[in-house]
Short mmCIF file of C-alpha atoms in Angstrom, two decimals:
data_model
loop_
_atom_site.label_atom_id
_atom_site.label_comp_id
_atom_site.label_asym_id
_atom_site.label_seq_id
_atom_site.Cartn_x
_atom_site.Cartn_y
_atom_site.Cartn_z
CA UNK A 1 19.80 -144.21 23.00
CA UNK A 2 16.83 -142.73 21.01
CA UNK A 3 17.79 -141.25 17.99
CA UNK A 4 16.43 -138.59 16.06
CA UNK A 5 12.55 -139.30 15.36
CA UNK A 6 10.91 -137.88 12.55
CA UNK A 7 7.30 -137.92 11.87
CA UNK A 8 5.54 -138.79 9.60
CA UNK A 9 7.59 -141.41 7.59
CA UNK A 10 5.62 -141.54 4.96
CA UNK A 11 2.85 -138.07 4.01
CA UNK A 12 0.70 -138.16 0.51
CA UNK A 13 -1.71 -135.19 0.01
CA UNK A 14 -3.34 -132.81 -2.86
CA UNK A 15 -1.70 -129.83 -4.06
CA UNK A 16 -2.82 -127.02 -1.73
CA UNK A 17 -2.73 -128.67 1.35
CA UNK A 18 -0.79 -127.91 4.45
CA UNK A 19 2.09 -130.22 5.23
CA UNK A 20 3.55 -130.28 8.67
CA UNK A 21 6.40 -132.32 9.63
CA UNK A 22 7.94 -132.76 12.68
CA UNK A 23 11.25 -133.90 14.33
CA UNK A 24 13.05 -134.32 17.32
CA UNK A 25 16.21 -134.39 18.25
CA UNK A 26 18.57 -136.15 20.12
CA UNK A 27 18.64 -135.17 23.68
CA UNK A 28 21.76 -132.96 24.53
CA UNK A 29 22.04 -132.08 20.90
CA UNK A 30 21.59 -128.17 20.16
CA UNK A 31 22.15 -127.80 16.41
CA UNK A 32 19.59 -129.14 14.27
CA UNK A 33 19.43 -129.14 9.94
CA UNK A 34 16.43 -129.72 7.94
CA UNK A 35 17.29 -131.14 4.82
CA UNK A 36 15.43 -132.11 1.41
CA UNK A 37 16.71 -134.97 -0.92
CA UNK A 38 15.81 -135.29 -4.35
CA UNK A 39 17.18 -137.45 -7.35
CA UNK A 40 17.83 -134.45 -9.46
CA UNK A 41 19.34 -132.13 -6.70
CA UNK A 42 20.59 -134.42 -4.34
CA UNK A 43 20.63 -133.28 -0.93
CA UNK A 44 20.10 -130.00 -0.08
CA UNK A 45 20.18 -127.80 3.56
CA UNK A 46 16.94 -125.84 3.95
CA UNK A 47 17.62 -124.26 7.37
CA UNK A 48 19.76 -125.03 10.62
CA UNK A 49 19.14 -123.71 13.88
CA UNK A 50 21.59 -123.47 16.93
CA UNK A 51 20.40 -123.26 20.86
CA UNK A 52 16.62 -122.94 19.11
CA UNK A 53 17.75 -120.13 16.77
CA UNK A 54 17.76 -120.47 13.37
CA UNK A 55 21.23 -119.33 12.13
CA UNK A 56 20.95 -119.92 8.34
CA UNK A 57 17.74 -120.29 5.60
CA UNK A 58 19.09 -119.59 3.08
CA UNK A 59 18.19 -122.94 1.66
CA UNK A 60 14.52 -122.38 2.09
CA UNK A 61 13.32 -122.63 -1.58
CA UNK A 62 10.41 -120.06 -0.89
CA UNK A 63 7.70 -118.46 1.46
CA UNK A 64 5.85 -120.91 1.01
CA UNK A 65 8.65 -123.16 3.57
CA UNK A 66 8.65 -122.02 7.01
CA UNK A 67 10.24 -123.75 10.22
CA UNK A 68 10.07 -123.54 13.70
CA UNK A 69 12.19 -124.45 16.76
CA UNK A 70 10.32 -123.34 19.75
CA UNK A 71 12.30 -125.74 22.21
CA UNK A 72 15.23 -127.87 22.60
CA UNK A 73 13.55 -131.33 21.44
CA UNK A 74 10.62 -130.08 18.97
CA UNK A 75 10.93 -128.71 15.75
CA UNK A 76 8.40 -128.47 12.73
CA UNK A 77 8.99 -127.53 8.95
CA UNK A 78 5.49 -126.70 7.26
CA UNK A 79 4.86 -125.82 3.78
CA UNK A 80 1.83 -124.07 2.59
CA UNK A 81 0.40 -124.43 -0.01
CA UNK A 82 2.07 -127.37 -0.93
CA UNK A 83 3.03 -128.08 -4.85
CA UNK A 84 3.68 -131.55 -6.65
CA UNK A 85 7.45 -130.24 -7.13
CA UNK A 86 7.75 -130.28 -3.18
CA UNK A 87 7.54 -134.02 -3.40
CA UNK A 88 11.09 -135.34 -1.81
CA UNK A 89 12.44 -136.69 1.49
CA UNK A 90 12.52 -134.46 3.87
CA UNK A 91 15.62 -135.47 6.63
CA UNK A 92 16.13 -133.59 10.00
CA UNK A 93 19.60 -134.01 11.47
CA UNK A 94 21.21 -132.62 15.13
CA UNK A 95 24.56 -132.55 16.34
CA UNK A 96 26.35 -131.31 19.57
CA UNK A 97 27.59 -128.24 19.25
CA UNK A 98 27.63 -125.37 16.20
CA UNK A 99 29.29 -127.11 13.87
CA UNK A 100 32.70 -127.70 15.72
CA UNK A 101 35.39 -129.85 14.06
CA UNK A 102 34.78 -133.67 14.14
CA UNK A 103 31.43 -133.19 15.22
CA UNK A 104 29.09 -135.45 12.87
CA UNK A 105 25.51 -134.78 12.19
CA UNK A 106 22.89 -137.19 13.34
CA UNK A 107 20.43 -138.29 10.82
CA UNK A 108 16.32 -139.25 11.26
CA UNK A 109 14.89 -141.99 8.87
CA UNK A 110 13.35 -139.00 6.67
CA UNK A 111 9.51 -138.49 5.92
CA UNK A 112 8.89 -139.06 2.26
CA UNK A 113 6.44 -136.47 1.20
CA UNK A 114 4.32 -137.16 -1.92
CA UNK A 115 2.16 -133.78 -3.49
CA UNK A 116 -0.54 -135.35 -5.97
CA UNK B 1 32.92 -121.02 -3.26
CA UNK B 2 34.14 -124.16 -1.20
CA UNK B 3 32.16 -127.30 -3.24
CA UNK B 4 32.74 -131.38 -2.90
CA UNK B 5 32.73 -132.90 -5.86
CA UNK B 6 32.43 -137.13 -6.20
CA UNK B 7 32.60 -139.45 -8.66
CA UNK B 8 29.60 -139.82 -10.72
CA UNK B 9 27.78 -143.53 -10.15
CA UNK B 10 26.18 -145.85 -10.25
CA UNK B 11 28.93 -147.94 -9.32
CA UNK B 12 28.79 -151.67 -9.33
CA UNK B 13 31.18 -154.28 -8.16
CA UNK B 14 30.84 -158.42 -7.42
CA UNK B 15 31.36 -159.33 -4.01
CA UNK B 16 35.17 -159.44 -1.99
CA UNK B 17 36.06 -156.17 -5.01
CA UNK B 18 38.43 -153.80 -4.05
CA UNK B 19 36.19 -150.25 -4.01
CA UNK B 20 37.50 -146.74 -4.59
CA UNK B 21 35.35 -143.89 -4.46
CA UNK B 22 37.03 -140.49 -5.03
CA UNK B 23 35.89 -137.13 -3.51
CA UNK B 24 37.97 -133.75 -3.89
CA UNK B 25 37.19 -130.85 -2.46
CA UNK B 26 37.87 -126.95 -2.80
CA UNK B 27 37.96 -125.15 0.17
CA UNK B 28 39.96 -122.09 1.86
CA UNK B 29 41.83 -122.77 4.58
CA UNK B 30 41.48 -126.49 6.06
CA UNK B 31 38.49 -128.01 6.43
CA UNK B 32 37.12 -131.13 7.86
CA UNK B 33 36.08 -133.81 6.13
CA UNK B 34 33.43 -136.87 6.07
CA UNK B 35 32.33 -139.71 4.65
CA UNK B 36 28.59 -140.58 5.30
CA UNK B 37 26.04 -143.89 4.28
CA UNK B 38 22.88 -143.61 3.28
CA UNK B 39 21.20 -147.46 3.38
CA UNK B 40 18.12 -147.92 1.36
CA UNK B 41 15.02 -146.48 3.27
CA UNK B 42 17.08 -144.72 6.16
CA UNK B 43 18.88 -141.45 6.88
CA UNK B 44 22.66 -140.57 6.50
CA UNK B 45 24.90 -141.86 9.01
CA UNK B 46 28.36 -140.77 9.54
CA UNK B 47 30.72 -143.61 8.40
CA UNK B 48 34.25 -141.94 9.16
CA UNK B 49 35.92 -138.39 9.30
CA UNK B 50 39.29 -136.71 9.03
CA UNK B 51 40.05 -133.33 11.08
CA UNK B 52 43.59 -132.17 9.79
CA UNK B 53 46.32 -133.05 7.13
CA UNK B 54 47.22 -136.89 6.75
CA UNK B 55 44.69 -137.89 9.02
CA UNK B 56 43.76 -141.73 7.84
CA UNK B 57 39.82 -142.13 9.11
CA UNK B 58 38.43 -145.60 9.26
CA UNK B 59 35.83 -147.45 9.62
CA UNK B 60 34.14 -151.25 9.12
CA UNK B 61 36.49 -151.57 7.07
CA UNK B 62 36.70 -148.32 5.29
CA UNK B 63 39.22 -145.91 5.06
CA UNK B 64 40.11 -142.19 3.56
CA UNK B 65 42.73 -140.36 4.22
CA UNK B 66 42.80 -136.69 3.94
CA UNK B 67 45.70 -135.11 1.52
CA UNK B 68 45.88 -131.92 1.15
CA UNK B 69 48.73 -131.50 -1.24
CA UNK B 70 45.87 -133.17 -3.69
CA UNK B 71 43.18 -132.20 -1.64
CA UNK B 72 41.42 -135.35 -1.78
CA UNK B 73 39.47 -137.58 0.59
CA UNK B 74 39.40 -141.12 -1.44
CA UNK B 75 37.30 -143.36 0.02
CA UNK B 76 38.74 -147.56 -0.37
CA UNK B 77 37.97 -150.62 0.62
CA UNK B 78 39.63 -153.76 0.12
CA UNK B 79 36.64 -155.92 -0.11
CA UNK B 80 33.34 -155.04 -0.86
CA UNK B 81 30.16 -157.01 0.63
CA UNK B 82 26.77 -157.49 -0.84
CA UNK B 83 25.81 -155.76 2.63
CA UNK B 84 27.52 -152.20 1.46
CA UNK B 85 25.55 -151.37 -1.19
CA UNK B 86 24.27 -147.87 -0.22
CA UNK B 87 25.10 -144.28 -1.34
CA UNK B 88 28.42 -142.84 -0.30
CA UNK B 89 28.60 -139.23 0.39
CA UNK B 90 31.26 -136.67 0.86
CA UNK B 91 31.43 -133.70 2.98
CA UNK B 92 33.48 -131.06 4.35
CA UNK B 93 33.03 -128.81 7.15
CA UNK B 94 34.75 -125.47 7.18
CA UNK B 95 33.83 -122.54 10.07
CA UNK B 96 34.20 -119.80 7.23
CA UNK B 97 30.95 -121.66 5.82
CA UNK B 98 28.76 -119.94 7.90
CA UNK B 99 29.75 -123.29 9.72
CA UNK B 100 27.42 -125.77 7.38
CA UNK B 101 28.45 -129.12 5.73
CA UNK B 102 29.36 -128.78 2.37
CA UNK B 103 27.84 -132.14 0.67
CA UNK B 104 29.16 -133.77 -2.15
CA UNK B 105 25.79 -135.23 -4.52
CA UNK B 106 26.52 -139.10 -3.63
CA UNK B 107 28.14 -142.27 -5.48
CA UNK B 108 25.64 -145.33 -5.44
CA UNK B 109 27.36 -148.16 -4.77
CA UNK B 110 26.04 -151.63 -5.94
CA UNK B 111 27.52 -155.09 -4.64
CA UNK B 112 26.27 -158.26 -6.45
CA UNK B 113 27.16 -161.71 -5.06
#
């Protein structure tokens, strides 16, 4: 079974520049978590969506973040403009269900995202 | 607020060790709880989990078991391969979180030969 594919892996671009990255899911699944890691903050939950919707962003360090779920198996987080301090790995994760007990999260191999 | 808090690595161990890793938790009511791997280069990947009170999860070789008198979530293993090095992480899930995983920061765990 596929798993879930993110894309790019690997993104280096200037300061100012519009990053897009893109995931999808694992078929069936209808929760799916962005997620930055960093090795001062660890790993941190920008947004989740359930059944396309996002549910919480709380995480989303500014305006500058923005994502998108506009159907089951496609989602995008884009930042713009990007800044050096954005550099991190970006994972996306889905599960079955909203969060019900037992159910794990599925992770993608992450895209590491370099700001010069 | 409901947190996970881990040991502090890096940890490192020679091969066949016996590993603990602790994890505690603070959470109302009863959460889940996890243990997830994070290989060098890849995502997470859920390693084992514990749903209620005494539950023992367990895994290649890995187990925690989930006591809530102590509300703790160890994570052990008997003997360590060169093969588990990785970062361990900790998690609980709890509906009253707006139903999110609550993530502990990670224990990097280094097996020599």
């Amino acid at each position: 079974d596929a798993g879930v594919i993110q894309s790019p892996r690997h993104e280096v671009t200037e300061m100012g520049q519009e990053v897009t990255l893109r995931c999808k899911p694992i078929s069936g699944h209808n929760s799916l978590f962005w997620y930055r890691q960093t090795m001062m903050r660890g790993l941190e939950l920008l947004i989740y969506f359930n059944n396309n919707v996002p549910i919480d962003d709380s995480g989303m360090p500014e305006d500058r973040f923005s994502a998108k779920m506009p159907n089951a198996s496609f989602s995008t987080l884009k930042i713009q403009p990007s800044e050096p301090r954005d550099s991190a790995v970006y994972f996306c994760a889905s599960s079955l269900g909203a969060g019900e007990v037992g159910q794990p999260q599925h992770f993608g191999d992450g895209t590491r995202l370099s700001i010069l | 607020g409901d947190s996970v808090t881990q040991m502090e690595g890096p940890v490192t161990l020679s091969e066949e060790a016996f590993l603990t890793i602790n994890c505690t938790y603070t959470a109302t009511g009863y959460p889940s709880l996890f243990w997830y791997v994070q290989y060098p280069g890849e995502g997470l990947q859920l390693l084992l989990k514990a749903t209620k009170a005494d539950d023992k999860g367990s895994n290649k070789g890995f187990e925690a078991t989930y006591r809530k008198e102590t509300t703790s979530f160890h994570l052990e293993k008997g003997s360590v391969q060169v093969s588990d090095s990785a970062v361990y992480f900790c998690a609980q899930f709890n509906a009253g979180n707006n139903r999110k995983l609550i993530w502990g920061l990670g224990t990097s765990l280094a097996v020599n030969p």
